[in-house]
Coordinates of N, CA, C and O in Angstrom, one line a residue:
M495 N -19.3 67.9 29.5 CA -19.6 69.0 28.6 C -18.4 69.2 27.6 O -17.3 69.1 28.0
V496 N -18.7 69.5 26.4 CA -17.7 69.7 25.4 C -17.2 71.1 25.5 O -18.0 72.1 25.5
M497 N -15.9 71.3 25.5 CA -15.3 72.7 25.5 C -15.3 73.1 24.0 O -14.8 72.4 23.1
L498 N -15.9 74.3 23.8 CA -15.9 74.8 22.4 C -14.7 75.7 22.1 O -14.5 76.7 22.7
P499 N -13.9 75.3 21.1 CA -12.8 76.0 20.7 C -13.1 77.3 19.9 O -12.9 77.3 18.7
L500 N -13.8 78.2 20.6 CA -14.2 79.5 19.9 C -13.6 80.6 20.7 O -13.6 80.5 21.9
S501 N -13.2 81.7 20.0 CA -12.8 82.9 20.7 C -13.4 84.1 20.1 O -13.8 84.0 18.9
P502 N -13.5 85.2 20.8 CA -14.1 86.4 20.2 C -13.5 86.9 18.9 O -14.1 87.4 18.0
V503 N -12.2 86.6 18.7 CA -11.5 87.0 17.5 C -12.0 86.2 16.3 O -11.8 86.6 15.1
N504 N -12.6 85.1 16.5 CA -13.2 84.3 15.4 C -14.7 84.5 15.1 O -15.3 83.7 14.5
I505 N -15.2 85.7 15.6 CA -16.6 86.0 15.5 C -16.7 87.3 14.7 O -16.0 88.3 14.9
R506 N -17.5 87.3 13.6 CA -17.8 88.4 12.8 C -19.3 88.8 12.9 O -20.2 87.9 12.7
I507 N -19.6 90.0 13.2 CA -21.0 90.5 13.3 C -21.2 91.4 12.1 O -20.6 92.4 11.9
D508 N -22.2 91.0 11.3 CA -22.7 91.7 10.2 C -21.6 92.1 9.2 O -21.5 93.2 8.7
P509 N -20.8 91.1 8.7 CA -19.8 91.4 7.7 C -20.6 91.5 6.3 O -21.7 91.1 6.2
P510 N -19.9 92.1 5.3 CA -20.6 92.3 4.0 C -20.6 91.0 3.3 O -19.7 90.7 2.5
V511 N -21.7 90.2 3.4 CA -21.9 88.9 2.7 C -23.2 89.0 2.0 O -24.2 89.4 2.5
A512 N -23.2 88.5 0.7 CA -24.4 88.6 -0.1 C -25.1 87.2 -0.3 O -26.3 87.2 -0.6
D513 N -24.3 86.1 -0.2 CA -24.9 84.8 -0.4 C -24.2 83.7 0.3 O -23.2 84.0 1.0
A514 N -24.6 82.5 0.1 CA -24.0 81.4 0.9 C -22.5 81.2 0.6 O -21.7 80.9 1.4
G515 N -22.1 81.5 -0.7 CA -20.7 81.4 -1.1 C -19.9 82.4 -0.3 O -18.8 82.1 0.2
D516 N -20.4 83.6 -0.2 CA -19.7 84.7 0.6 C -19.5 84.3 2.0 O -18.5 84.5 2.6
V517 N -20.6 83.7 2.6 CA -20.5 83.3 4.0 C -19.5 82.2 4.2 O -18.6 82.3 5.1
L518 N -19.5 81.2 3.3 CA -18.5 80.1 3.5 C -17.1 80.6 3.3 O -16.1 80.2 4.0
R519 N -16.9 81.5 2.3 CA -15.5 82.1 2.1 C -15.0 82.9 3.3 O -13.9 82.8 3.7
T520 N -16.0 83.7 3.9 CA -15.6 84.5 5.0 C -15.3 83.7 6.2 O -14.3 83.9 6.9
L521 N -16.1 82.6 6.5 CA -15.8 81.7 7.6 C -14.5 81.0 7.4 O -13.7 80.8 8.3
A522 N -14.2 80.6 6.1 CA -12.9 79.9 5.8 C -11.7 80.9 6.1 O -10.7 80.4 6.6
E523 N -11.9 82.2 5.7 CA -10.8 83.1 6.0 C -10.5 83.2 7.5 O -9.4 83.3 8.0
I524 N -11.6 83.3 8.3 CA -11.5 83.4 9.8 C -10.8 82.1 10.3 O -9.8 82.2 11.1
L525 N -11.2 80.9 9.8 CA -10.7 79.7 10.3 C -9.2 79.5 9.8 O -8.4 78.9 10.6
A526 N -8.9 80.0 8.6 CA -7.5 80.0 8.2 C -6.6 80.7 9.1 O -5.5 80.2 9.5
G527 N -7.0 81.8 9.7 CA -6.3 82.6 10.6 C -6.0 81.9 11.9 O -4.9 82.1 12.5
S528 N -6.9 81.0 12.3 CA -6.7 80.3 13.6 C -6.1 78.9 13.4 O -5.7 78.3 14.4
T529 N -6.1 78.4 12.2 CA -5.6 77.0 12.0 C -4.2 77.0 11.3 O -3.6 75.9 11.3
G530 N -3.9 78.0 10.5 CA -2.7 78.0 9.7 C -2.9 77.3 8.4 O -2.0 77.2 7.6
L531 N -4.2 76.9 8.1 CA -4.5 76.2 6.9 C -4.9 77.3 5.8 O -5.2 78.4 6.2
S532 N -5.0 76.9 4.6 CA -5.3 77.8 3.5 C -6.8 78.1 3.6 O -7.7 77.1 3.7
A533 N -7.2 79.3 3.4 CA -8.6 79.7 3.4 C -9.3 79.1 2.2 O -10.4 78.6 2.4
Q534 N -8.6 79.0 1.1 CA -9.2 78.4 -0.1 C -9.5 76.9 0.2 O -10.6 76.4 -0.2
G535 N -8.6 76.2 0.8 CA -8.8 74.8 1.1 C -9.9 74.5 2.0 O -10.7 73.6 1.9
I536 N -10.0 75.4 3.1 CA -11.2 75.3 4.0 C -12.5 75.6 3.3 O -13.5 74.9 3.5
A537 N -12.5 76.6 2.5 CA -13.7 77.0 1.7 C -14.2 75.8 0.9 O -15.4 75.5 0.8
V538 N -13.2 75.2 0.2 CA -13.6 74.1 -0.7 C -14.2 72.9 0.1 O -15.2 72.3 -0.2
A539 N -13.5 72.6 1.3 CA -14.0 71.6 2.1 C -15.5 71.9 2.6 O -16.3 71.0 2.6
L540 N -15.7 73.1 3.0 CA -17.0 73.5 3.5 C -18.0 73.4 2.4 O -19.2 72.9 2.5
Q541 N -17.7 73.9 1.2 CA -18.6 73.8 0.0 C -18.9 72.4 -0.4 O -20.0 72.1 -0.7
Q542 N -17.9 71.5 -0.4 CA -18.1 70.1 -0.7 C -19.1 69.5 0.3 O -19.9 68.7 -0.1
R543 N -18.9 69.8 1.6 CA -19.9 69.3 2.6 C -21.3 69.8 2.3 O -22.3 69.0 2.4
E544 N -21.4 71.1 1.9 CA -22.8 71.6 1.6 C -23.4 70.9 0.4 O -24.6 70.7 0.4
M545 N -22.6 70.5 -0.5 CA -23.1 69.8 -1.7 C -23.7 68.5 -1.3 O -24.6 67.9 -2.1
Q546 N -23.3 67.9 -0.2 CA -23.9 66.6 0.2 C -25.2 66.8 0.9 O -26.0 65.9 1.1
G547 N -25.5 68.1 1.3 CA -26.7 68.4 2.0 C -26.5 69.6 2.8 O -25.5 69.8 3.4
S548 N -27.5 70.4 2.9 CA -27.4 71.7 3.6 C -27.1 71.4 5.1 O -27.6 70.5 5.7
T549 N -26.2 72.3 5.7 CA -25.9 72.2 7.1 C -26.8 73.2 7.9 O -26.6 73.4 9.1
G550 N -27.8 73.8 7.2 CA -28.8 74.6 7.9 C -29.6 73.7 8.8 O -30.0 72.6 8.4
I551 N -29.8 74.1 10.0 CA -30.5 73.3 11.0 C -31.9 73.8 11.4 O -32.6 73.2 12.1
G552 N -32.2 75.0 10.8 CA -33.5 75.6 11.1 C -33.4 76.8 12.1 O -32.3 77.0 12.7
H553 N -34.5 77.5 12.3 CA -34.5 78.6 13.2 C -33.5 79.7 12.9 O -33.0 80.4 13.8
G554 N -33.1 79.8 11.6 CA -32.1 80.9 11.2 C -30.7 80.5 11.5 O -29.8 81.4 11.6
V555 N -30.4 79.2 11.7 CA -29.0 78.8 12.1 C -28.5 77.7 11.1 O -29.2 76.9 10.6
A556 N -27.2 77.8 10.8 CA -26.5 76.8 10.1 C -25.2 76.5 10.7 O -24.5 77.3 11.4
L557 N -24.8 75.2 10.6 CA -23.5 74.7 11.2 C -22.6 74.1 10.1 O -22.4 72.9 10.0
P558 N -22.1 74.9 9.2 CA -21.2 74.4 8.1 C -20.0 73.7 8.8 O -19.5 74.3 9.8
H559 N -19.6 72.6 8.3 CA -18.5 71.8 9.0 C -17.8 70.9 8.0 O -18.4 70.6 7.0
A560 N -16.6 70.6 8.3 CA -15.8 69.7 7.4 C -14.6 69.2 8.2 O -14.1 69.8 9.1
R561 N -14.3 67.9 7.9 CA -13.1 67.3 8.4 C -12.0 67.6 7.3 O -12.2 67.4 6.1
V562 N -10.9 68.3 7.8 CA -10.0 68.8 6.8 C -8.6 68.2 7.0 O -8.0 68.2 8.1
E563 N -8.0 67.8 5.9 CA -6.6 67.3 5.9 C -5.7 68.4 6.4 O -5.8 69.5 5.9
G564 N -4.8 68.1 7.3 CA -3.8 69.1 7.8 C -4.3 69.8 9.1 O -3.5 70.4 9.7
A565 N -5.6 69.7 9.4 CA -6.0 70.4 10.6 C -5.5 69.5 11.8 O -5.6 68.3 11.7
N566 N -5.0 70.2 12.8 CA -4.5 69.4 14.0 C -5.3 69.7 15.2 O -5.0 69.1 16.3
Q567 N -6.3 70.5 15.1 CA -7.2 70.7 16.2 C -8.6 71.2 15.7 O -8.7 71.6 14.5
I568 N -9.6 71.1 16.5 CA -10.9 71.6 16.1 C -10.9 73.2 16.2 O -10.3 73.7 17.1
A569 N -11.4 73.8 15.2 CA -11.5 75.3 15.2 C -13.0 75.7 14.8 O -13.6 75.0 14.0
I570 N -13.4 76.7 15.5 CA -14.8 77.2 15.2 C -14.7 78.7 14.9 O -14.0 79.5 15.5
A571 N -15.5 79.1 13.9 CA -15.7 80.5 13.5 C -17.2 80.8 13.5 O -18.0 79.9 13.1
A572 N -17.6 82.0 13.9 CA -19.0 82.4 13.9 C -19.2 83.6 13.1 O -18.3 84.5 13.0
L573 N -20.3 83.7 12.5 CA -20.7 84.8 11.6 C -22.2 85.1 11.8 O -23.0 84.1 11.8
R574 N -22.5 86.3 12.0 CA -24.0 86.7 12.1 C -24.2 87.8 11.1 O -23.5 88.8 11.0
T575 N -25.3 87.5 10.3 CA -25.6 88.5 9.2 C -26.8 89.3 9.6 O -27.7 88.9 10.3
A576 N -26.8 90.6 9.1 CA -28.0 91.5 9.3 C -29.2 91.0 8.5 O -30.3 91.1 8.9
Q577 N -28.9 90.6 7.3 CA -29.9 90.1 6.4 C -29.8 88.6 6.2 O -28.7 88.1 6.2
G578 N -30.9 87.9 6.2 CA -30.9 86.5 6.1 C -30.3 86.0 4.8 O -30.4 86.7 3.7
I579 N -29.6 84.8 4.8 CA -29.0 84.2 3.6 C -29.8 82.9 3.3 O -29.9 82.1 4.2
P580 N -30.3 82.8 2.1 CA -30.9 81.5 1.7 C -29.8 80.4 1.8 O -28.7 80.5 1.3
F581 N -30.1 79.3 2.6 CA -29.1 78.3 2.9 C -29.7 76.9 2.9 O -29.2 75.9 3.4
A582 N -30.9 76.7 2.2 CA -31.6 75.4 2.1 C -31.8 74.8 3.4 O -31.6 73.5 3.6
A583 N -32.2 75.6 4.4 CA -32.5 75.0 5.8 C -33.7 74.2 5.7 O -34.6 74.4 4.9
P584 N -33.9 73.2 6.6 CA -35.0 72.3 6.5 C -36.4 73.0 6.7 O -37.4 72.6 6.2
D585 N -36.3 74.1 7.5 CA -37.6 74.8 7.7 C -37.9 75.9 6.7 O -38.9 76.6 6.7
G586 N -37.0 76.0 5.7 CA -37.1 76.9 4.6 C -36.8 78.4 4.9 O -36.9 79.3 4.0
L587 N -36.4 78.7 6.1 CA -36.1 80.0 6.6 C -34.7 80.4 6.2 O -33.8 79.5 6.1
D588 N -34.5 81.7 6.0 CA -33.1 82.2 5.7 C -32.3 82.0 7.0 O -32.8 82.0 8.1
V589 N -31.0 82.0 6.8 CA -30.1 81.8 7.9 C -29.4 83.1 8.3 O -28.9 83.9 7.4
Y590 N -29.2 83.4 9.6 CA -28.6 84.6 10.1 C -27.3 84.3 10.9 O -26.4 85.1 11.0
I591 N -27.4 83.1 11.5 CA -26.3 82.7 12.5 C -25.6 81.5 11.9 O -26.2 80.4 11.6
F592 N -24.3 81.6 11.6 CA -23.5 80.6 11.0 C -22.3 80.2 12.0 O -21.6 81.1 12.4
L593 N -22.2 79.0 12.3 CA -21.1 78.5 13.1 C -20.3 77.4 12.3 O -20.9 76.4 12.1
A594 N -19.2 77.8 11.8 CA -18.4 76.8 11.0 C -17.4 76.1 11.9 O -16.8 76.7 12.8
V595 N -17.3 74.8 11.7 CA -16.5 73.9 12.4 C -15.5 73.1 11.5 O -16.0 72.5 10.5
V596 N -14.2 73.2 11.8 CA -13.2 72.5 11.0 C -12.6 71.5 12.0 O -12.2 71.9 13.1
V597 N -12.5 70.3 11.7 CA -11.9 69.3 12.5 C -10.8 68.4 11.8 O -10.9 68.3 10.6
P598 N -9.9 67.9 12.5 CA -8.9 67.0 11.8 C -9.6 65.8 11.2 O -10.7 65.3 11.7
K599 N -9.1 65.3 10.1 CA -9.7 64.1 9.4 C -10.0 63.0 10.3 O -11.1 62.3 10.2
A600 N -9.2 62.7 11.3 CA -9.4 61.5 12.1 C -10.3 61.7 13.3 O -10.5 60.8 14.1
A601 N -10.8 62.9 13.5 CA -11.5 63.3 14.8 C -13.0 63.1 14.6 O -13.7 64.0 15.0
A602 N -13.5 62.0 14.2 CA -14.9 61.8 13.9 C -15.7 62.0 15.2 O -16.8 62.7 15.1
T603 N -15.3 61.4 16.3 CA -16.1 61.5 17.5 C -16.1 62.9 18.0 O -17.2 63.5 18.3
A604 N -15.0 63.6 18.1 CA -14.9 65.0 18.5 C -15.7 65.9 17.6 O -16.4 66.8 18.1
H605 N -15.7 65.6 16.3 CA -16.5 66.3 15.3 C -18.0 66.3 15.7 O -18.7 67.3 15.8
L606 N -18.5 65.1 15.9 CA -19.9 64.9 16.3 C -20.3 65.5 17.6 O -21.3 66.2 17.8
E607 N -19.4 65.4 18.6 CA -19.6 66.0 19.9 C -19.7 67.5 19.8 O -20.5 68.1 20.5
T608 N -18.8 68.1 19.0 CA -18.8 69.6 18.9 C -20.1 70.1 18.2 O -20.7 71.0 18.7
L609 N -20.4 69.4 17.1 CA -21.7 69.8 16.4 C -22.9 69.6 17.3 O -23.8 70.5 17.3
S610 N -22.9 68.6 18.1 CA -24.0 68.3 19.0 C -24.1 69.4 20.1 O -25.2 69.9 20.4
A611 N -23.0 69.8 20.6 CA -22.9 70.8 21.7 C -23.4 72.1 21.1 O -24.2 72.9 21.8
L612 N -23.0 72.5 19.9 CA -23.4 73.7 19.3 C -24.9 73.7 19.0 O -25.6 74.7 19.2
A613 N -25.4 72.6 18.4 CA -26.8 72.5 18.1 C -27.7 72.6 19.3 O -28.7 73.2 19.3
A614 N -27.2 72.0 20.4 CA -28.0 72.0 21.7 C -28.1 73.5 22.2 O -29.1 74.0 22.6
K615 N -27.0 74.2 22.1 CA -26.9 75.6 22.6 C -27.9 76.4 21.7 O -28.6 77.2 22.2
L616 N -27.8 76.2 20.4 CA -28.6 77.0 19.5 C -30.1 76.6 19.4 O -30.9 77.3 18.8
A617 N -30.4 75.5 20.0 CA -31.8 75.1 20.1 C -32.6 75.9 21.1 O -33.9 75.9 21.1
V618 N -31.9 76.7 21.9 CA -32.6 77.5 23.0 C -33.0 78.8 22.3 O -32.2 79.6 21.9
D619 N -34.3 79.1 22.3 CA -34.8 80.3 21.7 C -34.2 81.6 22.2 O -33.8 82.5 21.5
E620 N -34.0 81.6 23.6 CA -33.4 82.9 24.2 C -32.0 83.1 23.7 O -31.6 84.2 23.6
V621 N -31.2 82.0 23.6 CA -29.8 82.1 23.1 C -29.8 82.7 21.7 O -29.1 83.7 21.4
R622 N -30.6 82.2 20.8 CA -30.7 82.7 19.4 C -31.1 84.1 19.4 O -30.6 84.9 18.6
E623 N -32.1 84.5 20.2 CA -32.6 85.9 20.2 C -31.5 86.8 20.6 O -31.4 87.9 20.0
V624 N -30.7 86.5 21.6 CA -29.7 87.4 22.1 C -28.6 87.5 21.0 O -28.0 88.5 20.7
L625 N -28.2 86.3 20.5 CA -27.2 86.3 19.4 C -27.6 87.2 18.2 O -26.7 87.8 17.6
M626 N -28.9 87.2 17.9 CA -29.4 88.0 16.8 C -29.3 89.5 17.1 O -29.2 90.3 16.2
K627 N -29.3 89.9 18.4 CA -29.4 91.3 18.8 C -28.0 91.9 19.1 O -27.8 93.1 18.9
T628 N -27.1 91.1 19.7 CA -25.9 91.7 20.2 C -25.0 92.2 19.1 O -24.8 91.5 18.1
P629 N -24.4 93.4 19.3 CA -23.4 93.9 18.3 C -22.0 93.6 18.7 O -21.1 93.9 18.0
D630 N -21.9 92.9 19.9 CA -20.6 92.7 20.5 C -20.1 91.2 20.4 O -20.8 90.3 20.9
P631 N -19.0 91.0 19.7 CA -18.4 89.6 19.6 C -18.1 89.0 21.0 O -18.3 87.8 21.1
Q632 N -17.8 89.8 22.0 CA -17.5 89.3 23.3 C -18.8 88.6 23.9 O -18.8 87.6 24.5
E633 N -19.9 89.4 23.8 CA -21.2 88.9 24.3 C -21.6 87.6 23.5 O -22.1 86.7 24.1
F634 N -21.5 87.7 22.2 CA -21.8 86.5 21.3 C -21.0 85.3 21.8 O -21.5 84.2 22.0
F635 N -19.7 85.5 22.1 CA -18.8 84.4 22.6 C -19.3 83.9 23.9 O -19.4 82.7 24.2
R636 N -19.6 84.8 24.9 CA -20.1 84.4 26.2 C -21.3 83.5 26.1 O -21.4 82.5 26.8
L637 N -22.2 83.9 25.2 CA -23.5 83.1 25.1 C -23.2 81.7 24.6 O -23.8 80.8 25.1
L638 N -22.3 81.6 23.7 CA -22.0 80.3 23.1 C -21.1 79.4 24.0 O -21.2 78.2 24.1
A639 N -20.1 80.1 24.7 CA -19.2 79.4 25.5 C -19.7 79.1 26.9 O -19.2 78.1 27.6
G640 N -20.6 79.8 27.4 CA -21.1 79.6 28.8 C -22.1 78.5 28.9 O -22.5 77.8 27.9
P641 N -22.6 78.2 30.1 CA -23.5 77.1 30.3 C -24.9 77.4 29.7 O -25.2 78.6 29.6
T642 N -25.5 76.4 29.2 CA -26.8 76.6 28.5 C -27.9 76.8 29.6 O -27.9 76.1 30.6

């Protein structure tokens, strides 16, 4: 099982975001705090990845991710919005749950394993339902970090 490098301090519940750009910038700011990298650099990397194709995976979930120069470890930030954000998800639904992943440039295998672990967790209807309801970053964290 992949250990997910996520902590409650990297989780935001219902921050003031209006669109996909706001979401990516907010996630980048959270990730900058835990990686020591520039928020602007992370935001640009996440936006460039989105331009290659949406990281929306359906069911109201997106996994924005990027391999970033200067990152020395995998970092994850989570954001849940009260109102859905259009994010070009394959099912056409707005996205409410965003999990951003930043990985070192050379960590291709770990990158894929982390995305796969998150996608598997978020594929469970009950997990998504509780993530949508909880106002508590600790509970949000427990759901993502605990066994599926």
